[in-house]
Each structure stands twice: as C-alpha cells, then as structure tokens.
PDB file of C-alpha atoms in Angstrom:
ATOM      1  CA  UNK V   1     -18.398 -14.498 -42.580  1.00 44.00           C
ATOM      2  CA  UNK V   2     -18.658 -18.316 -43.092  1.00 43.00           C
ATOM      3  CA  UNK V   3     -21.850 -19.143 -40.604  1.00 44.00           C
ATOM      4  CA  UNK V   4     -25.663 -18.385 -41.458  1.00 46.00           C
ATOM      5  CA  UNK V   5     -26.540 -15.193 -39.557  1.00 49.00           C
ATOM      6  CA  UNK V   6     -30.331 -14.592 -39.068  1.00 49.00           C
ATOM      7  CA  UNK V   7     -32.173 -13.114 -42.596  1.00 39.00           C
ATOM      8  CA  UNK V   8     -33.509 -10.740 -40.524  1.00 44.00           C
ATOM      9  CA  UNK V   9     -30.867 -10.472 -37.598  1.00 47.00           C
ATOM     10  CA  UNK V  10     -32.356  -8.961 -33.936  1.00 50.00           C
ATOM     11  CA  UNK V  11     -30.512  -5.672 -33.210  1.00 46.00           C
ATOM     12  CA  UNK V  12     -28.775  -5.494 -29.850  1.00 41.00           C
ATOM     13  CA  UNK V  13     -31.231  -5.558 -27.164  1.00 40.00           C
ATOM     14  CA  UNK V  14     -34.518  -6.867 -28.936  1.00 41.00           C
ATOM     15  CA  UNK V  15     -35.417 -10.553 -29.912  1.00 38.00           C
ATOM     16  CA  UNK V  16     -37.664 -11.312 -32.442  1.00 33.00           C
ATOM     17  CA  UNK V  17     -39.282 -14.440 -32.794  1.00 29.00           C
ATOM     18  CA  UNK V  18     -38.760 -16.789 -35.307  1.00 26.00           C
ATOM     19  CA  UNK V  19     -39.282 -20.605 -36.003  1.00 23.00           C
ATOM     20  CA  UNK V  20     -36.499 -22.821 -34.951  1.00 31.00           C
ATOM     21  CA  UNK V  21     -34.906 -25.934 -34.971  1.00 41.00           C
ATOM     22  CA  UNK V  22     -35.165 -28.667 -32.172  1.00 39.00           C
ATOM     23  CA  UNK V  23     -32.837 -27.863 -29.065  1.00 39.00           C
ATOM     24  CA  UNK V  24     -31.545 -31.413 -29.966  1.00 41.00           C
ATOM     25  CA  UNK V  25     -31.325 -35.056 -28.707  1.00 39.00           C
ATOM     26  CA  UNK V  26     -27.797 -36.810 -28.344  1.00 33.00           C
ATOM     27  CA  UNK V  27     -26.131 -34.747 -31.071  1.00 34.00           C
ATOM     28  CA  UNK V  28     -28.673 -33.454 -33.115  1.00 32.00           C
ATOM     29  CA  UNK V  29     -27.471 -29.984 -34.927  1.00 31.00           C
ATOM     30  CA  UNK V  30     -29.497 -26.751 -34.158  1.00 31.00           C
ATOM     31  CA  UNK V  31     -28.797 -23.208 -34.590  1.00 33.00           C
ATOM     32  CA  UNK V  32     -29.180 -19.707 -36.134  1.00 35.00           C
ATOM     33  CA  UNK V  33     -30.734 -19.723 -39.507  1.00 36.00           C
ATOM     34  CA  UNK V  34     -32.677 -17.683 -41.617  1.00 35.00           C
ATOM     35  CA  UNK V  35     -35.012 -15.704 -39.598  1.00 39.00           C
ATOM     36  CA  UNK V  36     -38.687 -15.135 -40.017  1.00 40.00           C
ATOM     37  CA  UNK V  37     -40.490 -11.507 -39.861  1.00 36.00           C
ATOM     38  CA  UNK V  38     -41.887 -10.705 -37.042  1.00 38.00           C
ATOM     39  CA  UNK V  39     -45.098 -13.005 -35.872  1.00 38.00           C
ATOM     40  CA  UNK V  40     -48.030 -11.956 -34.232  1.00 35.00           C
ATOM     41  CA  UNK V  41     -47.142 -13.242 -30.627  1.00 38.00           C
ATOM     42  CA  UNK V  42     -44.077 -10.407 -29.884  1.00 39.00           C
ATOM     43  CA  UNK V  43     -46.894  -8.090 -29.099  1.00 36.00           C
ATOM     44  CA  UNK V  44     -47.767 -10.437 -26.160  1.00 41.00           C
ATOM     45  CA  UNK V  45     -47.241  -8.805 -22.484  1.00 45.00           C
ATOM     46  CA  UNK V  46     -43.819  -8.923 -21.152  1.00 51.00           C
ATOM     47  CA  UNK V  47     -43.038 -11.516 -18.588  1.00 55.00           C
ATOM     48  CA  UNK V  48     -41.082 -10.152 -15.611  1.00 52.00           C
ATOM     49  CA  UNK V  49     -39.498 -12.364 -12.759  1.00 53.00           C
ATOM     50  CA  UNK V  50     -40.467  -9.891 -10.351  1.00 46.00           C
ATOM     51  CA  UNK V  51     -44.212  -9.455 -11.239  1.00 59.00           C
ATOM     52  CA  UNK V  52     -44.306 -14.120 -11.365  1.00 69.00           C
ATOM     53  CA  UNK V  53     -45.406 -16.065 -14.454  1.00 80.00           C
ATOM     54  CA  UNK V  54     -48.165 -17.524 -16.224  1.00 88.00           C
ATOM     55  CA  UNK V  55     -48.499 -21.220 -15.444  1.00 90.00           C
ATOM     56  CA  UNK V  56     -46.694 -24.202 -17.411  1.00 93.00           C
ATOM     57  CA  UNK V  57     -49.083 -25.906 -19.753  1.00 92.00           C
ATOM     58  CA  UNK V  58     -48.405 -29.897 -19.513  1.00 93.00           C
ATOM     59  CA  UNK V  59     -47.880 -31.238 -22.892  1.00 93.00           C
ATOM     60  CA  UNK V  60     -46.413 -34.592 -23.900  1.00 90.00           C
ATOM     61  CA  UNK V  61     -45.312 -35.358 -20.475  1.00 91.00           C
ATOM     62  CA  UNK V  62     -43.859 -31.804 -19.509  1.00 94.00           C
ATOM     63  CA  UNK V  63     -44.782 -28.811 -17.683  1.00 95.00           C
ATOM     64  CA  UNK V  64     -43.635 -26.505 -20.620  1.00 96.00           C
ATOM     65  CA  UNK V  65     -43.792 -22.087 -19.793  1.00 96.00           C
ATOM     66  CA  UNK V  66     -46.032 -20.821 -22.399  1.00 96.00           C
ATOM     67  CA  UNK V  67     -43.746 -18.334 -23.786  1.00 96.00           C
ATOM     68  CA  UNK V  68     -42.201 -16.479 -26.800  1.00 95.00           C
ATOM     69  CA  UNK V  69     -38.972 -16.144 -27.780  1.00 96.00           C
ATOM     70  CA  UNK V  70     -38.900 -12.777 -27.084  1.00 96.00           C
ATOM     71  CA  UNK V  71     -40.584 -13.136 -23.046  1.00 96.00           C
ATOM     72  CA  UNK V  72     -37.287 -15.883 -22.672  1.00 97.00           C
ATOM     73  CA  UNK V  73     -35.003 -13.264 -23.716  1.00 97.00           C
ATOM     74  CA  UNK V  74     -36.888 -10.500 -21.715  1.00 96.00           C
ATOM     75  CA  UNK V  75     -37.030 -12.881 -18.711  1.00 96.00           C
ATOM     76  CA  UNK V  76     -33.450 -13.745 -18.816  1.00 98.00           C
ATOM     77  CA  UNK V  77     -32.628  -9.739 -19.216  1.00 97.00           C
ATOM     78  CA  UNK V  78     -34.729  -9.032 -15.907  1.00 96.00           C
ATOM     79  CA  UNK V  79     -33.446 -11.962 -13.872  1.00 97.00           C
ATOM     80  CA  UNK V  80     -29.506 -10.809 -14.760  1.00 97.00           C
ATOM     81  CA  UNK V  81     -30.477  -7.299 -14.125  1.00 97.00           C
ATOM     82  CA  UNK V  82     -31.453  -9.234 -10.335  1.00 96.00           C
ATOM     83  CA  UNK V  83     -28.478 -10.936 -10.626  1.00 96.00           C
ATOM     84  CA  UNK V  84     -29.951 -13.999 -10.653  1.00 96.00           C
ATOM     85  CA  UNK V  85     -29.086 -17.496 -13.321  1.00 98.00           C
ATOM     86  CA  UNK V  86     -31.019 -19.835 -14.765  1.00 98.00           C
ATOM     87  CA  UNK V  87     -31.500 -23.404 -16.496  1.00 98.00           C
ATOM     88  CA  UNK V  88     -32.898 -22.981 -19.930  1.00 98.00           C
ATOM     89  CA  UNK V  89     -34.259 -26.346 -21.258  1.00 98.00           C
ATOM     90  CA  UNK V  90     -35.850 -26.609 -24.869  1.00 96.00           C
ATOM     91  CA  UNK V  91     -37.651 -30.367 -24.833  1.00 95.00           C
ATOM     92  CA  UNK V  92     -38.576 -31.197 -28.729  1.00 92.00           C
ATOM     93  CA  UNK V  93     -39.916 -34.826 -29.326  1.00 92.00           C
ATOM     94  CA  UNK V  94     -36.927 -36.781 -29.055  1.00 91.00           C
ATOM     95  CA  UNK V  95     -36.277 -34.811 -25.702  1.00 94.00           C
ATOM     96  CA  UNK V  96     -40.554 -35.681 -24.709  1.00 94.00           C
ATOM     97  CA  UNK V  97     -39.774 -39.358 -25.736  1.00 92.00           C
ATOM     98  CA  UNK V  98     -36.723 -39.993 -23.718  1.00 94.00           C
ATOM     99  CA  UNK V  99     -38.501 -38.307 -20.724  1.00 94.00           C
ATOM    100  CA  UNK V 100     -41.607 -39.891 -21.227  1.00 92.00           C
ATOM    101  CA  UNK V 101     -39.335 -43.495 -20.514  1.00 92.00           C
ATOM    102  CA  UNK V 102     -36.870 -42.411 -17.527  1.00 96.00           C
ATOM    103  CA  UNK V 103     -38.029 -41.141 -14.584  1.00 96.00           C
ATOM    104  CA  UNK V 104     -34.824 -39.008 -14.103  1.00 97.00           C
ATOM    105  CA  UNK V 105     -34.618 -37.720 -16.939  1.00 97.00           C
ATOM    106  CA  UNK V 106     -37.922 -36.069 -16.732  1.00 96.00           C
ATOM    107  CA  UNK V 107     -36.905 -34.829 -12.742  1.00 97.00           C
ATOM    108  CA  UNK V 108     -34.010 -33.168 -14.834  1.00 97.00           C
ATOM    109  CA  UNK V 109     -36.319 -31.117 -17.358  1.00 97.00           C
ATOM    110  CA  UNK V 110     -38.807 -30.201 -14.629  1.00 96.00           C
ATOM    111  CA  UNK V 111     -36.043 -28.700 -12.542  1.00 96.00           C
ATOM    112  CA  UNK V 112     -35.195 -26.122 -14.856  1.00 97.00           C
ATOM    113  CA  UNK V 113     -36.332 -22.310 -14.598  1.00 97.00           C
ATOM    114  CA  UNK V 114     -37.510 -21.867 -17.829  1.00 97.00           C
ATOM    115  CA  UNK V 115     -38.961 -25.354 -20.323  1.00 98.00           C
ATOM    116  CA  UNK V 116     -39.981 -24.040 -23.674  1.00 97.00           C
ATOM    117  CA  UNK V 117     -41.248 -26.034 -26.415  1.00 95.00           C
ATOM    118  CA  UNK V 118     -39.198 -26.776 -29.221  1.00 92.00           C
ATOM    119  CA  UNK V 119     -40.943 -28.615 -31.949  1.00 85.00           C
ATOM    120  CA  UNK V 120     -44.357 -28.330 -33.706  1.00 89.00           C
ATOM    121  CA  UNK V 121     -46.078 -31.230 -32.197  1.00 90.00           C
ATOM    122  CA  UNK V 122     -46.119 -29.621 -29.358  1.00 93.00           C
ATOM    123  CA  UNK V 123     -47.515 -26.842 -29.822  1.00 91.00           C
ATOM    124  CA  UNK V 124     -50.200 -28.099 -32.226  1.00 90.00           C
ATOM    125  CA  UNK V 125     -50.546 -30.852 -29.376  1.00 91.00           C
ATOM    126  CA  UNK V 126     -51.259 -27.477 -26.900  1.00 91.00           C
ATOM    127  CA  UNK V 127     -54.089 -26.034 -29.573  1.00 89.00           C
ATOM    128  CA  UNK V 128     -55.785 -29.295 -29.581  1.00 89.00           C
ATOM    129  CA  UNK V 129     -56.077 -29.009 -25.473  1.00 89.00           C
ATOM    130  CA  UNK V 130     -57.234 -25.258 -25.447  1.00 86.00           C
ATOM    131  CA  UNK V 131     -53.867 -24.901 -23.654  1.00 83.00           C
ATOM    132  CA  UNK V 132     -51.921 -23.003 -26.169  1.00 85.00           C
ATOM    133  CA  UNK V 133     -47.981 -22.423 -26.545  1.00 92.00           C
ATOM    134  CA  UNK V 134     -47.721 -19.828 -28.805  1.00 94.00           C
ATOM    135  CA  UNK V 135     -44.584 -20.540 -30.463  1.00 94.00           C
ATOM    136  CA  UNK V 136     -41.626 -22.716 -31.044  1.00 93.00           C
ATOM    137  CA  UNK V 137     -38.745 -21.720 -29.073  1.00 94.00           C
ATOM    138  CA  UNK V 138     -36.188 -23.063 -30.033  1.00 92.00           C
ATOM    139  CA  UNK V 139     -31.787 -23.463 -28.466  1.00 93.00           C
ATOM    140  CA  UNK V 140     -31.121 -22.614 -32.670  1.00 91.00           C
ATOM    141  CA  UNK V 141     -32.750 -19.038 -32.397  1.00 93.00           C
ATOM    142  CA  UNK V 142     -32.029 -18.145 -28.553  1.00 98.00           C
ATOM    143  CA  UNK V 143     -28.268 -18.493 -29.384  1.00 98.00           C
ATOM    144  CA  UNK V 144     -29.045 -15.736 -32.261  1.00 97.00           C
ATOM    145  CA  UNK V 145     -31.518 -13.478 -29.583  1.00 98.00           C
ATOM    146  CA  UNK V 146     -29.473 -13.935 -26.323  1.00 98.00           C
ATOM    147  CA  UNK V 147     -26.394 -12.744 -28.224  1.00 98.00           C
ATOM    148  CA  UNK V 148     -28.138  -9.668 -29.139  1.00 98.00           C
ATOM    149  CA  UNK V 149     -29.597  -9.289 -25.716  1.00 98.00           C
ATOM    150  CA  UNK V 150     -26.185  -9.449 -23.937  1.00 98.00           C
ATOM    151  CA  UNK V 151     -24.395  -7.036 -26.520  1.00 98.00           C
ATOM    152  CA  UNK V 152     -27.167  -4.408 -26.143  1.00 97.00           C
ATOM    153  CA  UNK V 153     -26.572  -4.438 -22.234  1.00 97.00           C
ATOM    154  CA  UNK V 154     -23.360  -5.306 -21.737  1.00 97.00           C
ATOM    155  CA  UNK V 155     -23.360  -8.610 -21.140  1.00 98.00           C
ATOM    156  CA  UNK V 156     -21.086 -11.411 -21.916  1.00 98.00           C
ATOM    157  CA  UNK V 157     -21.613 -15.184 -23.588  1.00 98.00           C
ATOM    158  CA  UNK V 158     -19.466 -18.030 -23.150  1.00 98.00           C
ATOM    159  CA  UNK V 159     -20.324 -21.529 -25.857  1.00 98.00           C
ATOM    160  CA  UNK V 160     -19.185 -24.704 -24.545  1.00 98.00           C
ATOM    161  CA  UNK V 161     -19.491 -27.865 -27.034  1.00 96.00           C
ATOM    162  CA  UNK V 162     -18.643 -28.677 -30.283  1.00 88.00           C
ATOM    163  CA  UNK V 163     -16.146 -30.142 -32.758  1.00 89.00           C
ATOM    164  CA  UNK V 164     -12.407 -28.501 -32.299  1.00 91.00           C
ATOM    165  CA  UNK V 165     -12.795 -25.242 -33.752  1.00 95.00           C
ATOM    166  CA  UNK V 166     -16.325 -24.488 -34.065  1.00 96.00           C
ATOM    167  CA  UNK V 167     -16.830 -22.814 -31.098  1.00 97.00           C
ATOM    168  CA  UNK V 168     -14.149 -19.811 -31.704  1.00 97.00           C
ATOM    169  CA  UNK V 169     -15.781 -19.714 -35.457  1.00 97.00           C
ATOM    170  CA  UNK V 170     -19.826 -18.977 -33.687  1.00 97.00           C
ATOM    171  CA  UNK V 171     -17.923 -16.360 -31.302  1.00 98.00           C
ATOM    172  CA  UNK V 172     -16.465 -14.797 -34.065  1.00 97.00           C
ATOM    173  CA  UNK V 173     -20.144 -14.985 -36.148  1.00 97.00           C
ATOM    174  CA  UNK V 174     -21.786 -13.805 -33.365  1.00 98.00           C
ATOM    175  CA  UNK V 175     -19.308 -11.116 -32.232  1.00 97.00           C
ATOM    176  CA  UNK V 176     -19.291  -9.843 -36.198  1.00 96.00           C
ATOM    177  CA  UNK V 177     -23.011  -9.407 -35.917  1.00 96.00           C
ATOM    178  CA  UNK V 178     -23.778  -8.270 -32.786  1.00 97.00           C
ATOM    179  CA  UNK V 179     -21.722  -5.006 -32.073  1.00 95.00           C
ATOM    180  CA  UNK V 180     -19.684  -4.867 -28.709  1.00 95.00           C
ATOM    181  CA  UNK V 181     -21.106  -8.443 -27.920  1.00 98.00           C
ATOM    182  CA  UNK V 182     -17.987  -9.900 -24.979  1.00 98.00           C
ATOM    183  CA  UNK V 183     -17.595 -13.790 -26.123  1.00 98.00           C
ATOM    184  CA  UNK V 184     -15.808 -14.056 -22.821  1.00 98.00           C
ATOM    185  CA  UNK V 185     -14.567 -18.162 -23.625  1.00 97.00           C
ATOM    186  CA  UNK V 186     -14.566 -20.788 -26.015  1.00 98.00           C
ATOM    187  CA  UNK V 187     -14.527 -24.705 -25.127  1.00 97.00           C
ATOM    188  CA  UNK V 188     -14.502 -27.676 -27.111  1.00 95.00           C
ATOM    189  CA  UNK V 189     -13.609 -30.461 -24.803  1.00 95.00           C
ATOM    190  CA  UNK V 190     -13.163 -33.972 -25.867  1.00 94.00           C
ATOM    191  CA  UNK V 191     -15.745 -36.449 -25.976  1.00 91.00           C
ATOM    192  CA  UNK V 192     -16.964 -38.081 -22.490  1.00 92.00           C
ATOM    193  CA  UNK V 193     -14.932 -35.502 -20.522  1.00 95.00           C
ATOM    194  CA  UNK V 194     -17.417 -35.272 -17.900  1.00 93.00           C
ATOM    195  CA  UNK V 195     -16.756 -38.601 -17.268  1.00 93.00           C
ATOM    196  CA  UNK V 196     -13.359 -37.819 -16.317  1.00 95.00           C
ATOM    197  CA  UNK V 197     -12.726 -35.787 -12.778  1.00 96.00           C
ATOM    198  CA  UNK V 198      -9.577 -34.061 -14.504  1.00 96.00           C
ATOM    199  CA  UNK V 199     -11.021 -33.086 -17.646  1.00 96.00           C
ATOM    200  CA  UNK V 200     -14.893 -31.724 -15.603  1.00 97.00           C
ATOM    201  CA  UNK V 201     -12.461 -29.965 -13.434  1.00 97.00           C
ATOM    202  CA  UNK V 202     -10.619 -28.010 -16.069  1.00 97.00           C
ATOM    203  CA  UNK V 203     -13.987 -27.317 -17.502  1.00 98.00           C
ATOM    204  CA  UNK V 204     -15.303 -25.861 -14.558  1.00 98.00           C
ATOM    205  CA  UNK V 205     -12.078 -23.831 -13.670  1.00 98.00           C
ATOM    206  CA  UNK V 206     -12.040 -22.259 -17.369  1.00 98.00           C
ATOM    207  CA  UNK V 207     -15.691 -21.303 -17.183  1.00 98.00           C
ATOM    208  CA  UNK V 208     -15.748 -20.046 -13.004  1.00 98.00           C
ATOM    209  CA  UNK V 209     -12.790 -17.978 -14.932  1.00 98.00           C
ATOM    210  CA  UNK V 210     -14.995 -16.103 -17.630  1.00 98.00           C
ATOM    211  CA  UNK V 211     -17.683 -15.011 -14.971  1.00 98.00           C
ATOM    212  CA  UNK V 212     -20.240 -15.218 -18.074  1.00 98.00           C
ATOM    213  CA  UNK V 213     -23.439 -14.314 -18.144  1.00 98.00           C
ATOM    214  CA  UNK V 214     -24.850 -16.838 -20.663  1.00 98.00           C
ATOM    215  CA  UNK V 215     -23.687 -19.976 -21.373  1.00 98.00           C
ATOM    216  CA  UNK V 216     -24.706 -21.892 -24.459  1.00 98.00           C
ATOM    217  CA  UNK V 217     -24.050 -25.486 -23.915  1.00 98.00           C
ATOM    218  CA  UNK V 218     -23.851 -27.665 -26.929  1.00 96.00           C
ATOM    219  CA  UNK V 219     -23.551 -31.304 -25.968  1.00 95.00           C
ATOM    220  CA  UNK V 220     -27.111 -32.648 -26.743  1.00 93.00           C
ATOM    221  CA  UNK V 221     -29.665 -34.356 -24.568  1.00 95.00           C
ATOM    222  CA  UNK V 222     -29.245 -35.372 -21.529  1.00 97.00           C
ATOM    223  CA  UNK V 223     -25.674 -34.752 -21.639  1.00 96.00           C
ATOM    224  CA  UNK V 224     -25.566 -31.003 -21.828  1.00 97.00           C
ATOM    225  CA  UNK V 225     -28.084 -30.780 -18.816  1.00 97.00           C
ATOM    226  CA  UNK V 226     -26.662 -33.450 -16.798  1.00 97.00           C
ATOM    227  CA  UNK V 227     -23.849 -31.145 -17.416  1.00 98.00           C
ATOM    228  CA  UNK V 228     -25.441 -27.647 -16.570  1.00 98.00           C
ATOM    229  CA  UNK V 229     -27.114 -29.291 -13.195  1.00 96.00           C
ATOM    230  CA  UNK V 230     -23.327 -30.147 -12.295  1.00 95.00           C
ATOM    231  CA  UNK V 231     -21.932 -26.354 -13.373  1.00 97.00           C
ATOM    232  CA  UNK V 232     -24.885 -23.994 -12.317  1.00 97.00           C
ATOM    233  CA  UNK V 233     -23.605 -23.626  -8.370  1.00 96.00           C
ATOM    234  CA  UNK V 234     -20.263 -22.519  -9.414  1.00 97.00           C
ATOM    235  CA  UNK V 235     -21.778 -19.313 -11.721  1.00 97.00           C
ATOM    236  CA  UNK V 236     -25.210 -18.696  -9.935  1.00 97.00           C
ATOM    237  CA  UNK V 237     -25.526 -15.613 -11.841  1.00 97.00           C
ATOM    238  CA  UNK V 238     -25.384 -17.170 -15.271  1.00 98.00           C
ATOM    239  CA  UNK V 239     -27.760 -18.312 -17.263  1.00 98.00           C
ATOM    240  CA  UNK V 240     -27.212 -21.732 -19.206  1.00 98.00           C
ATOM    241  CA  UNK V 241     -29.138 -22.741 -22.429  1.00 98.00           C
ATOM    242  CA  UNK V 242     -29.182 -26.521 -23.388  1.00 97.00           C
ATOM    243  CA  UNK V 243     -28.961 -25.671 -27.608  1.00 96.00           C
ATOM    244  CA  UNK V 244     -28.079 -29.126 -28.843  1.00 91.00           C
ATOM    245  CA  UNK V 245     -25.753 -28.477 -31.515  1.00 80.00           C
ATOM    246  CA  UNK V 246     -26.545 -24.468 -32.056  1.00 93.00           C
ATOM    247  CA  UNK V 247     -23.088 -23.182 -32.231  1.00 96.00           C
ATOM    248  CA  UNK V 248     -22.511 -25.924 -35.083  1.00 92.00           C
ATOM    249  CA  UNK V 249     -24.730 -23.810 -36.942  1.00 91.00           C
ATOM    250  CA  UNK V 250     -23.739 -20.557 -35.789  1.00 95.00           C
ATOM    251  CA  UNK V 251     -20.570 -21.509 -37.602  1.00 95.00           C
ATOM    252  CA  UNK V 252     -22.002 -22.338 -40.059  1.00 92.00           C
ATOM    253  CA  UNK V 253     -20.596 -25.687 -40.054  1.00 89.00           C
ATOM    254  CA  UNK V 254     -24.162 -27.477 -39.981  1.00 85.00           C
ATOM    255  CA  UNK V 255     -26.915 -26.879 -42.654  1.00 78.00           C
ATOM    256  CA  UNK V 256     -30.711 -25.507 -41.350  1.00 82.00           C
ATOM    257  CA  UNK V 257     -33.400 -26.536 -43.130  1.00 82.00           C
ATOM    258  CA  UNK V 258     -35.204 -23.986 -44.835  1.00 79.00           C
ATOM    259  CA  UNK V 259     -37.749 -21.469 -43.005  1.00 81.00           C
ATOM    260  CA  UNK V 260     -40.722 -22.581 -44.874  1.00 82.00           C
ATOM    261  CA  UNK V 261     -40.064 -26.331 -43.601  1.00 82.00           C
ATOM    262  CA  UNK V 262     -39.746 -24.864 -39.946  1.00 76.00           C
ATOM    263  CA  UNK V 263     -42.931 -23.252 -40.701  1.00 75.00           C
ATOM    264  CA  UNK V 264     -44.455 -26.595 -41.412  1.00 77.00           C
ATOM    265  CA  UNK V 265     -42.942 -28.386 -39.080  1.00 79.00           C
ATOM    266  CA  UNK V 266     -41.271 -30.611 -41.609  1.00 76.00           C
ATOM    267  CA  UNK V 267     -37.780 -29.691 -40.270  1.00 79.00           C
ATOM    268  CA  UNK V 268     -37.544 -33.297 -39.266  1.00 74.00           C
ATOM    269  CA  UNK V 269     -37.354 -34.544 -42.652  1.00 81.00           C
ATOM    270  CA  UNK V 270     -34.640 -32.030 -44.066  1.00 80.00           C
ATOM    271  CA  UNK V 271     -32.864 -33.720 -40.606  1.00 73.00           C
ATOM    272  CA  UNK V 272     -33.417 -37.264 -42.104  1.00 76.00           C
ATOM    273  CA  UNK V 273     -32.678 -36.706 -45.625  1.00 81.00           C
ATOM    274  CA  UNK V 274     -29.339 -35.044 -44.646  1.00 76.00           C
ATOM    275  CA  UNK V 275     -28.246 -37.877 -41.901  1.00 73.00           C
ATOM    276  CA  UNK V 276     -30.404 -40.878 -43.108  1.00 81.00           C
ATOM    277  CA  UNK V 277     -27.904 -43.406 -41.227  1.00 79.00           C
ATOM    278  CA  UNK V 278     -27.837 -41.183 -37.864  1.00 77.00           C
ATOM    279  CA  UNK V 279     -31.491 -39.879 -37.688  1.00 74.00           C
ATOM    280  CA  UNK V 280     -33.630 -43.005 -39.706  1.00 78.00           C
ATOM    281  CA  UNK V 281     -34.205 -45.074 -36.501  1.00 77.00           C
ATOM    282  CA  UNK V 282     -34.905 -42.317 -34.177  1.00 74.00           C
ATOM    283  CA  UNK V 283     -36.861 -40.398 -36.313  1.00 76.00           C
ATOM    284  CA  UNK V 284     -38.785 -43.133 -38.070  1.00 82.00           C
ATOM    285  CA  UNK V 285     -39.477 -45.710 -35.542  1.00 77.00           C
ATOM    286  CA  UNK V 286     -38.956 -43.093 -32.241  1.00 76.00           C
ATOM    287  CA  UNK V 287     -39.977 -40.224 -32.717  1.00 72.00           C
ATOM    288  CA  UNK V 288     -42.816 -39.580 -35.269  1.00 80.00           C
ATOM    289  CA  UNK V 289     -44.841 -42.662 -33.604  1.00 78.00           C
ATOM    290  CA  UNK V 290     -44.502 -40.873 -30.443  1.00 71.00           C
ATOM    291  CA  UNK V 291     -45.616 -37.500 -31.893  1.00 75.00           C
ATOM    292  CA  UNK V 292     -48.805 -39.151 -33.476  1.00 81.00           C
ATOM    293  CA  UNK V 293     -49.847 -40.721 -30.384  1.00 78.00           C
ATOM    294  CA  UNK V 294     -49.315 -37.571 -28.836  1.00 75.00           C
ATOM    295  CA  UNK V 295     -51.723 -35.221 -31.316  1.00 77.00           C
ATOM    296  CA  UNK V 296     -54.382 -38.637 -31.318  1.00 84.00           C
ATOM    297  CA  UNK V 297     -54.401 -38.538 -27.622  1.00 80.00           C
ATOM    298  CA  UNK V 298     -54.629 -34.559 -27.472  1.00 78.00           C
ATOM    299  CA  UNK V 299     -57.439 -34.864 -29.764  1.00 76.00           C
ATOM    300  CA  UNK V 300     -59.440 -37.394 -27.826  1.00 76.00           C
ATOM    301  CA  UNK V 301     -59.021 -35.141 -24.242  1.00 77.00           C
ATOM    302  CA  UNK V 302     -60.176 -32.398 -25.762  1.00 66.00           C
ATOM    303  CA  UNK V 303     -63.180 -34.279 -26.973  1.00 63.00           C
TER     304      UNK V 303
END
C-alpha cells in the first residue's frame, strides 16, 4: 500500500493512544503515522455517555474534555450504539489563536460534543494549572482509531476533503488495514463549493445517501466545521471529525513528522521546514508567540 499505516496499527475494535499531529488550521496536513506503544493513560476509566463526563478543563481560551484517545473512540462507540452523532473538534494552537480573536469562531468550537486538545502546549499549558489533559488527541490518529472502531462493530466511514483522488486512495489504506471496515463514500469537491448552493447541495445529497456513521471531514479550520454545523441535521446519527488534512496522510500523499518530534512537541518545525513559504508567517509570528504567552500566563496562575 502507498499511505503510512500506524507502526503499531489498533486492531478492529480497540484504540490505542498515540501522539498526533495538529487537527489543522486552513489546510494544514494531519494524519495516520507511525504509532507509539501503548502510554500509560489507556488504563484510565472508560467514559460512557450514559453514566455523563468529567468536566472540560479551560485552556488557552477553550473548554477542552480531558480525554484519551481511546475514551473518544469509546465515547463515540457508546453514543452510536444509542444511536446518537456527534461534532468532534480537535483545537491545536493555530485553531486556540484564531478563536482567541473571533467571537464566532470560538461559539463554533464550544458547540461541539466532544473538544480535545491537539497540540503540546496545551497540554503542558493544563500541567502548569493542576488541570491536566492527559494526552494529545489528535484528527491524524482518530482517522487511524475510528476506522478500527467502526470495522470491529460494523460500522461504516465516509472522508470528505482532499485533492482529486486522495480520498478513494485513504479508503482503500484504511479498508486494506482494517478488515471488513464499509468506506461507504468518497468526496473531493472543488475548492469553495460550500459557497455555491449547487455544489453544498450535491454534497449533502451524496453523503444523506451513504447513511455513514463517521465522517472524517478534511477541509481545515473553520471551514470543515462551518461545514459539519451545516451537515450534522441531515445524518443525526453520524459522527463528524474535523481532521484537517488526515486523509492526505492516510494516503500517504503528505509526510508526518517523525514520532519522536510528536513526542517533543516539535512537530511544528518538521511542518515549517517542509512548507517554509506556507507555514513561516503563521507559525513564526502567529502561532509560537501565542503558545509562549500561553505557558507564561499558565505559569503565573498557578503561582
């Protein structure tokens, strides 16, 4: 196969946890890579829609849910089981720094059903208020653990986003790996379609169509949640993850930095030295200012 599968791939029906890439701002890649062994925080308690949740933890702005990968993925597999969707947002810096200025924006974020924190900052940002996150969760691993989840229950996926052609080449990644997976749909449509009332409408009639029970949307930040707020009442039971540019990688179209840089939280800089023109300005004059005044002010609060 031509993507990057997982090192360490989930078998159908678990989801290990893993360090990840950002969930993405406009256009920024994410997706499976090379998984880590499993950390220390799968043996937490499962979280079950039924029995409630453990409060959000605010952090740079945002009420994030202070939850492993795994919890997501056993979360989502409870609330289908209910047959009830969901909103899955993933706010990194970039995403924290755009809310941070735009008051709608950060109405968007709060409004979905599950926030979890992609990007180190944030989490380190959580230590340093005795609130803790306990891991990265990231659009670039949930489109590797949601995949298993659905194949080991029968559930289907649907990825919407992408160049022309990347798409069908994650399904096919994703339905080599995970046995019996259903990629129910493919769509890659063009650029600013949502813009257009005959383009949104043939986008909504190919994915009412599928009856999916996941949908990955790869558009970036804010478009591919603008988009899911405008989708979500026409498949209630679905669940929708924002993931940035995660099927790019699942094709194995787009690089991933290594796992010891996700470790670090250094992933940013594998970003900028592989897209200096794209990434320089955000990165540089954006987003790391924003994510040192972020750990400074952590620091000083908890003092």
């Amino acid at each position: 196969m031509s993507g990057t599968p997982p090192h360490n791939p989930p078998t159908p029906g678990s989801a290990p946890s893993a360090f990840g890439e950002d969930s993405g701002g406009p256009g920024r890649a994410v997706g499976g890579g090379a998984r880590e062994s499993k950390s220390s925080h799968e043996a937490a308690t499962a979280v079950d829609p039924v029995e409630g949740r453990p409060p959000r933890v605010r952090v740079a702005g945002i009420e994030v849910d202070p939850f492993t990968e795994r919890q997501v993925v056993e979360w989502v597999a409870a609330a289908l089981d209910q047959g009830k969707g969901g909103h899955i947002v993933t706010p990194n810096v970039d995403i924290c720094h755009a809310v941070s200025t735009d008051p709608a924006l950060s109405a968007l974020v709060a409004a979905a059903d599950l926030v979890v924190a992609d990007g180190m900052p944030l989490v380190w940002a959580s230590k340093l208020l005795g609130t803790t996150i306990p891991e990265r969760v990231t659009g670039a691993d949930l489109i590797w653990s949601l995949s298993a989840m659905a194949a080991g229950i029968g559930r289907s996926v649907y990825l919407l986003g992408g160049p022309p052609g990347v798409a069908a080449r994650a399904a096919r990644e994703l339905a080599g790996l995970y046995h019996g997976l259903e990629v129910c749909g493919v769509d890659a449509p063009p650029f600013g379609f949502e813009e257009n009332a005959e383009e949104l409408d043939r986008v909504r009639a190919r994915l009412v169509a599928a009856r999916p029970s996941v949908v990955f949307v790869g558009l970036g930040f804010p478009r591919q949640d603008r988009l899911i707020a405008e989708l979500r009442a026409d498949v209630p039971s679905a669940w929708f993850v924002g993931c940035g540019s995660a099927i790019a990688f699942a094709a194995g179209s787009v690089p991933r930095a290594p796992a010891w840089m996700r470790r670090a939280g250094a992933e940013w800089l594998f970003r900028l030295a592989s897209e200096p023109g794209r990434l320089a300005r955000r990165y540089l004059v954006d987003d790391v200012p924003f994510a040192v005044r972020l750990m400074a002010r952590s620091l000083l609060v908890r003092r």
